[in-house]
Structures are given as C-alpha cells and as structure tokens.
C-alpha cells in the first residue's frame, strides 16, 4: 500500500504555559501542505518490523524511529502480523514541518487498512497521539485549531486557495529541546483565531510564533531568510512550529534570492 504523507505549517503558535506533566499548553492553527510529502510503501509480512529508508537519510536509532514505533504500538494493541515499510523521505526534518509525525500517522492508517481493523478516525487519532503532539492532526489532515499539547483539535476555516506558498529550510535543523529551552510562555491579549480571521495583509506582526524571538536570535541565518521572504513581497512570513523551516504566503509567484544550500518548496494552494 502506497501513501503520501504530507507535512504541515503552523499559522501562529502561542506557548501559553508549562504543564505539570512537563509538556506545554499551546494554541496554533495547523494547515496541511499537500504538495510536500514523503512516500511510504507499507506491506504485511509474517512477523516483526522491516524498515528501509531512501531519500533524505533518517539518522536515528530504531527505538526512536517513529515509523517503527507506530508499528510496534499497533502490534501491542491488535492481533496483527508483521509490517514492512519503505520510506522515501522528502520532507526535511528538524524543520517544524511535522514530517516524522506525518509518516508515523500514515503507518497507523495503513495498518488499519491492510489488516482490516475497521478503526474510526477518533480511535486512529488517539493512537497517533501516543507517538507525539502533532501526530493526530494528520489523521484529519485539514485546517485545525490545535490546543492542549496539540492533541485537542477543532476544525477551522482558513482559505488560502490560489495563493502561493513557499517553504524554505536552511541546511541545519532546530531541535525541539532547543526551541522550548528558550521560549517564554505567555497568555496573549487576543485569541489566535480572532487574528487569523482578519485579512492576511494584517497578519504580519500579530499572528506570531512564540519560538521565533530566541530562535532567530540564536540562528541569524533564519532571520536573514525571513527578511528575504518579506523583501520579495510575501503577504506573511513566519517560522513553522519549532523551526528551522520558514514559510511565506504570496499573491504572486515570487522571485527569490536564496542560498543554494537551502531547501525550497513552492506550490499554489488548492
């Protein structure tokens, strides 16, 4: 079974408070980026887990590989056999784009189909939530206001159809640990959706990502990339998630002047 596991971007990200369980309460709107995806081939085998990676190298131990963890989670809950996965990795990691979370969710959904488990979306989302905070989003894969640690979702209307989306990542990542180590939780004056409901031309400076101030200070390259996106006419530019990727929204196809070592993806939102 072949699946396309697309990534996401965050429209605004408010880190509200640190919780007793060590996580943080968040407020963010996640949007799927349908044109930027990994490709997974998932098949049933007699037993165990087989994982093969091509494309961008997935350099992590097996016990931290989210695809492998997804299989083992499903094997621990349901009477299924083995699973073989071939991952063609195209979405850069350490980017705040949720590529690994999307892959893990795709594996769970593939196993549900391959082994005819008949699990509904809320059950699939609950399983995915055991692997990460943004994994449940990819079960629904449509614009969502995400709260709590990201797992409390409500569908929202965000219409960017016909606009141009650019995703840029420098040749380095930002770890989740680094992102959270410098963030200052706060309760914003306005709820995020009240800002996003305004025209996109009013978003810059009000729809903000709380990780940006210290990440851009620690990594001037990211700050320079954001400046270039805005200079080239972006209606809105921001870091996605915990970085290091940025995205920008345009009403035209932009002419960009970016370093050759950057990852760049451009698509028209459908």
Short mmCIF file of C-alpha atoms in Angstrom, two decimals:
data_model
loop_
_atom_site.label_atom_id
_atom_site.label_comp_id
_atom_site.label_asym_id
_atom_site.label_seq_id
_atom_site.Cartn_x
_atom_site.Cartn_y
_atom_site.Cartn_z
CA UNK A 1 0.00 0.00 0.00
CA UNK A 2 1.45 3.36 -1.03
CA UNK A 3 0.68 6.57 0.86
CA UNK A 4 1.74 10.19 0.53
CA UNK A 5 2.47 11.62 3.98
CA UNK A 6 2.30 15.39 3.55
CA UNK A 7 3.73 17.89 6.02
CA UNK A 8 2.14 20.90 7.75
CA UNK A 9 2.78 24.52 8.63
CA UNK A 10 1.71 26.48 11.70
CA UNK A 11 -0.22 29.72 11.39
CA UNK A 12 0.77 31.32 14.67
CA UNK A 13 1.97 29.40 17.68
CA UNK A 14 1.26 30.61 21.20
CA UNK A 15 3.04 28.81 24.04
CA UNK A 16 0.61 29.51 26.87
CA UNK A 17 2.01 27.76 29.95
CA UNK A 18 4.11 24.84 31.14
CA UNK A 19 2.11 21.92 32.47
CA UNK A 20 2.76 19.68 35.44
CA UNK A 21 3.42 16.74 33.09
CA UNK A 22 6.34 18.63 31.52
CA UNK A 23 4.52 19.49 28.29
CA UNK A 24 3.28 22.96 27.36
CA UNK A 25 -0.22 24.15 26.57
CA UNK A 26 -0.27 25.56 23.05
CA UNK A 27 -2.57 27.41 20.69
CA UNK A 28 -1.81 27.06 16.98
CA UNK A 29 -3.53 26.58 13.65
CA UNK A 30 -2.09 23.76 11.54
CA UNK A 31 -2.53 23.60 7.77
CA UNK A 32 -1.57 20.67 5.55
CA UNK A 33 0.96 21.28 2.78
CA UNK A 34 -0.33 18.82 0.21
CA UNK A 35 2.48 19.25 -2.32
CA UNK A 36 5.36 18.44 0.04
CA UNK A 37 5.25 14.85 1.21
CA UNK A 38 7.10 11.64 1.97
CA UNK A 39 6.13 8.44 0.15
CA UNK A 40 5.59 5.27 2.17
CA UNK A 41 5.10 1.75 0.92
CA UNK A 42 3.59 -0.38 3.69
CA UNK A 43 3.05 -4.13 3.35
CA UNK A 44 2.05 -7.04 5.57
CA UNK A 45 4.73 -9.64 6.31
CA UNK A 46 4.72 -12.70 8.54
CA UNK A 47 6.14 -11.08 11.65
CA UNK A 48 8.28 -8.30 13.08
CA UNK A 49 9.12 -4.92 11.57
CA UNK A 50 11.22 -4.20 8.49
CA UNK A 51 12.22 -0.62 7.72
CA UNK A 52 14.04 0.69 4.66
CA UNK A 53 14.78 4.35 4.09
CA UNK A 54 15.72 6.15 0.88
CA UNK A 55 15.91 9.82 0.00
CA UNK A 56 16.86 12.11 2.89
CA UNK A 57 18.71 9.95 5.41
CA UNK A 58 16.76 9.16 8.58
CA UNK A 59 19.66 9.09 11.01
CA UNK A 60 18.18 7.90 14.29
CA UNK A 61 18.25 4.68 16.33
CA UNK A 62 15.46 2.20 15.69
CA UNK A 63 13.82 2.80 19.08
CA UNK A 64 13.33 6.48 18.13
CA UNK A 65 12.19 5.83 14.54
CA UNK A 66 8.55 6.97 14.57
CA UNK A 67 7.53 4.60 11.77
CA UNK A 68 8.91 1.61 13.67
CA UNK A 69 7.32 2.85 16.89
CA UNK A 70 3.99 3.16 15.11
CA UNK A 71 4.15 -0.48 14.00
CA UNK A 72 5.07 -1.69 17.47
CA UNK A 73 2.27 0.33 19.01
CA UNK A 74 -0.25 -1.29 16.68
CA UNK A 75 1.22 -4.76 17.26
CA UNK A 76 0.87 -4.25 21.02
CA UNK A 77 -2.84 -3.36 20.72
CA UNK A 78 -4.15 -5.56 17.94
CA UNK A 79 -3.72 -9.11 16.69
CA UNK A 80 -1.75 -8.28 13.57
CA UNK A 81 1.29 -9.78 11.89
CA UNK A 82 4.43 -8.06 10.72
CA UNK A 83 4.83 -4.87 8.72
CA UNK A 84 7.44 -3.84 6.15
CA UNK A 85 7.94 -0.13 5.47
CA UNK A 86 9.84 1.61 2.72
CA UNK A 87 10.13 5.34 3.36
CA UNK A 88 11.13 7.72 0.59
CA UNK A 89 12.00 10.73 2.74
CA UNK A 90 11.48 14.07 1.01
CA UNK A 91 10.33 16.37 3.83
CA UNK A 92 13.34 17.75 5.73
CA UNK A 93 13.49 17.02 9.44
CA UNK A 94 14.41 19.35 12.29
CA UNK A 95 12.24 21.82 10.41
CA UNK A 96 8.99 22.18 12.35
CA UNK A 97 7.08 20.68 9.43
CA UNK A 98 5.89 17.53 11.21
CA UNK A 99 7.31 15.14 8.62
CA UNK A 100 8.12 12.37 11.08
CA UNK A 101 4.72 12.70 12.75
CA UNK A 102 3.01 12.50 9.38
CA UNK A 103 4.96 9.36 8.50
CA UNK A 104 4.02 7.67 11.77
CA UNK A 105 0.35 8.54 11.33
CA UNK A 106 0.42 7.22 7.76
CA UNK A 107 1.80 3.91 9.05
CA UNK A 108 -1.01 3.61 11.60
CA UNK A 109 -3.62 4.36 8.95
CA UNK A 110 -2.03 1.90 6.51
CA UNK A 111 -2.04 -0.89 9.11
CA UNK A 112 -5.70 -0.17 9.78
CA UNK A 113 -6.41 -0.77 6.07
CA UNK A 114 -4.02 -3.65 5.45
CA UNK A 115 -5.23 -5.65 8.42
CA UNK A 116 -8.89 -4.55 8.06
CA UNK A 117 -9.12 -3.36 11.66
CA UNK A 118 -12.02 -1.02 10.95
CA UNK A 119 -10.81 1.71 13.32
CA UNK A 120 -12.57 5.07 13.08
CA UNK A 121 -10.81 8.42 12.90
CA UNK A 122 -11.10 9.30 16.61
CA UNK A 123 -9.52 5.96 17.52
CA UNK A 124 -6.74 6.44 14.95
CA UNK A 125 -6.12 9.96 16.28
CA UNK A 126 -5.95 8.64 19.85
CA UNK A 127 -3.38 6.04 18.82
CA UNK A 128 -1.36 8.60 16.91
CA UNK A 129 -1.35 10.91 19.95
CA UNK A 130 0.67 8.31 21.83
CA UNK A 131 3.57 8.96 19.45
CA UNK A 132 3.64 12.76 19.50
CA UNK A 133 1.76 16.01 19.96
CA UNK A 134 1.08 16.83 16.31
CA UNK A 135 0.52 13.29 15.02
CA UNK A 136 -3.30 13.29 15.44
CA UNK A 137 -3.58 16.26 13.09
CA UNK A 138 -2.53 14.11 10.15
CA UNK A 139 -5.45 11.71 10.68
CA UNK A 140 -7.80 14.54 9.68
CA UNK A 141 -5.30 16.49 7.52
CA UNK A 142 -7.34 19.67 7.20
CA UNK A 143 -7.05 23.10 8.86
CA UNK A 144 -7.33 22.69 12.60
CA UNK A 145 -7.06 24.85 15.68
CA UNK A 146 -4.85 22.74 17.95
CA UNK A 147 -4.80 23.27 21.69
CA UNK A 148 -3.60 21.46 24.81
CA UNK A 149 -0.29 19.94 23.81
CA UNK A 150 -1.61 19.87 20.25
CA UNK A 151 -3.98 16.94 20.51
CA UNK A 152 -7.19 18.92 21.20
CA UNK A 153 -8.38 19.88 17.74
CA UNK A 154 -11.29 21.76 16.25
CA UNK A 155 -11.85 22.29 12.54
CA UNK A 156 -11.47 25.88 11.30
CA UNK A 157 -11.92 27.71 8.02
CA UNK A 158 -8.71 29.13 6.56
CA UNK A 159 -8.96 29.72 2.83
CA UNK A 160 -5.64 30.35 1.09
CA UNK A 161 -6.69 28.87 -2.24
CA UNK A 162 -4.99 30.45 -5.22
CA UNK A 163 -2.17 31.96 -3.16
CA UNK A 164 1.46 30.89 -3.50
CA UNK A 165 3.13 29.08 -0.60
CA UNK A 166 6.90 28.94 -0.20
CA UNK A 167 8.65 26.71 2.35
CA UNK A 168 12.35 27.34 2.98
CA UNK A 169 14.71 25.43 5.28
CA UNK A 170 18.36 26.28 5.90
CA UNK A 171 20.91 23.44 5.89
CA UNK A 172 20.51 22.83 9.63
CA UNK A 173 17.68 21.95 11.97
CA UNK A 174 16.46 23.15 15.33
CA UNK A 175 15.75 20.54 17.98
CA UNK A 176 12.54 20.61 19.98
CA UNK A 177 14.64 20.81 23.13
CA UNK A 178 16.41 23.95 21.93
CA UNK A 179 13.12 25.53 20.89
CA UNK A 180 11.46 25.01 24.25
CA UNK A 181 14.53 25.84 26.32
CA UNK A 182 14.36 29.50 25.32
CA UNK A 183 10.62 30.07 25.00
CA UNK A 184 8.77 32.34 27.42
CA UNK A 185 5.19 31.12 27.96
CA UNK A 186 2.57 33.85 27.90
CA UNK A 187 -1.16 34.41 27.58
CA UNK A 188 -1.75 36.64 24.52
CA UNK A 189 -4.18 39.53 24.54
CA UNK A 190 -6.16 38.12 21.60
CA UNK A 191 -7.15 34.58 20.73
CA UNK A 192 -5.35 33.29 17.68
CA UNK A 193 -8.43 32.69 15.51
CA UNK A 194 -9.62 36.27 16.05
CA UNK A 195 -6.36 37.38 14.38
CA UNK A 196 -6.41 34.80 11.59
CA UNK A 197 -9.99 35.77 10.72
CA UNK A 198 -8.64 39.17 9.66
CA UNK A 199 -7.32 39.75 6.10
CA UNK A 200 -3.94 38.09 5.52
CA UNK A 201 -2.39 41.51 4.88
CA UNK A 202 -2.90 42.20 8.61
CA UNK A 203 -1.26 39.01 9.92
CA UNK A 204 2.40 40.08 9.92
CA UNK A 205 3.32 41.28 13.40
CA UNK A 206 0.13 39.98 15.02
CA UNK A 207 -0.04 36.28 14.09
CA UNK A 208 3.24 35.30 15.71
CA UNK A 209 5.24 32.21 16.63
CA UNK A 210 6.49 32.35 20.22
CA UNK A 211 9.57 30.31 19.30
CA UNK A 212 10.78 32.94 16.83
CA UNK A 213 12.38 35.58 19.11
CA UNK A 214 15.06 33.36 20.63
CA UNK A 215 15.48 31.03 17.63
CA UNK A 216 16.08 33.92 15.22
CA UNK A 217 18.50 35.46 17.73
CA UNK A 218 20.41 32.20 18.10
CA UNK A 219 20.37 31.49 14.34
CA UNK A 220 20.83 34.71 12.33
CA UNK A 221 20.61 32.70 9.09
CA UNK A 222 16.93 32.04 9.79
CA UNK A 223 16.36 35.74 10.48
CA UNK A 224 18.01 36.66 7.17
CA UNK A 225 15.87 34.15 5.29
CA UNK A 226 12.72 35.64 6.81
CA UNK A 227 13.86 39.11 5.78
CA UNK A 228 14.34 37.89 2.20
CA UNK A 229 10.86 36.36 2.10
CA UNK A 230 9.31 39.62 3.24
CA UNK A 231 11.54 41.67 0.89
CA UNK A 232 10.35 39.59 -2.05
CA UNK A 233 6.76 40.59 -1.42
CA UNK A 234 5.34 38.00 0.96
CA UNK A 235 1.98 38.89 2.45
CA UNK A 236 3.03 36.91 5.52
CA UNK A 237 6.16 35.05 6.59
CA UNK A 238 6.82 33.02 9.72
CA UNK A 239 8.75 30.15 11.19
CA UNK A 240 6.78 26.89 11.18
CA UNK A 241 6.48 25.10 14.50
CA UNK A 242 9.78 24.98 16.34
CA UNK A 243 11.79 25.66 13.16
CA UNK A 244 14.15 25.79 11.39
CA UNK A 245 11.87 25.98 8.33
CA UNK A 246 10.10 29.19 7.38
CA UNK A 247 7.11 29.64 5.13
CA UNK A 248 5.69 32.59 3.28
CA UNK A 249 2.40 33.32 1.53
CA UNK A 250 2.27 35.42 -1.65
CA UNK A 251 -0.38 36.67 -4.03
CA UNK A 252 2.09 36.08 -6.89
CA UNK A 253 4.87 33.68 -7.79
CA UNK A 254 7.90 35.22 -6.07
CA UNK A 255 11.38 35.79 -7.48
CA UNK A 256 13.56 34.65 -4.59
CA UNK A 257 17.24 35.18 -3.91
CA UNK A 258 18.10 32.35 -1.54
CA UNK A 259 21.36 30.50 -0.75
CA UNK A 260 21.94 27.39 -2.83
CA UNK A 261 22.19 25.20 0.28
CA UNK A 262 18.58 25.92 1.30
CA UNK A 263 15.72 23.50 0.77
CA UNK A 264 12.96 25.32 -1.14
CA UNK A 265 9.43 24.19 -1.96
CA UNK A 266 6.90 26.30 -3.88
CA UNK A 267 3.27 25.45 -4.59
CA UNK A 268 -0.06 27.06 -5.34
CA UNK A 269 -2.54 26.37 -2.55
CA UNK A 270 -5.52 24.37 -3.81
#
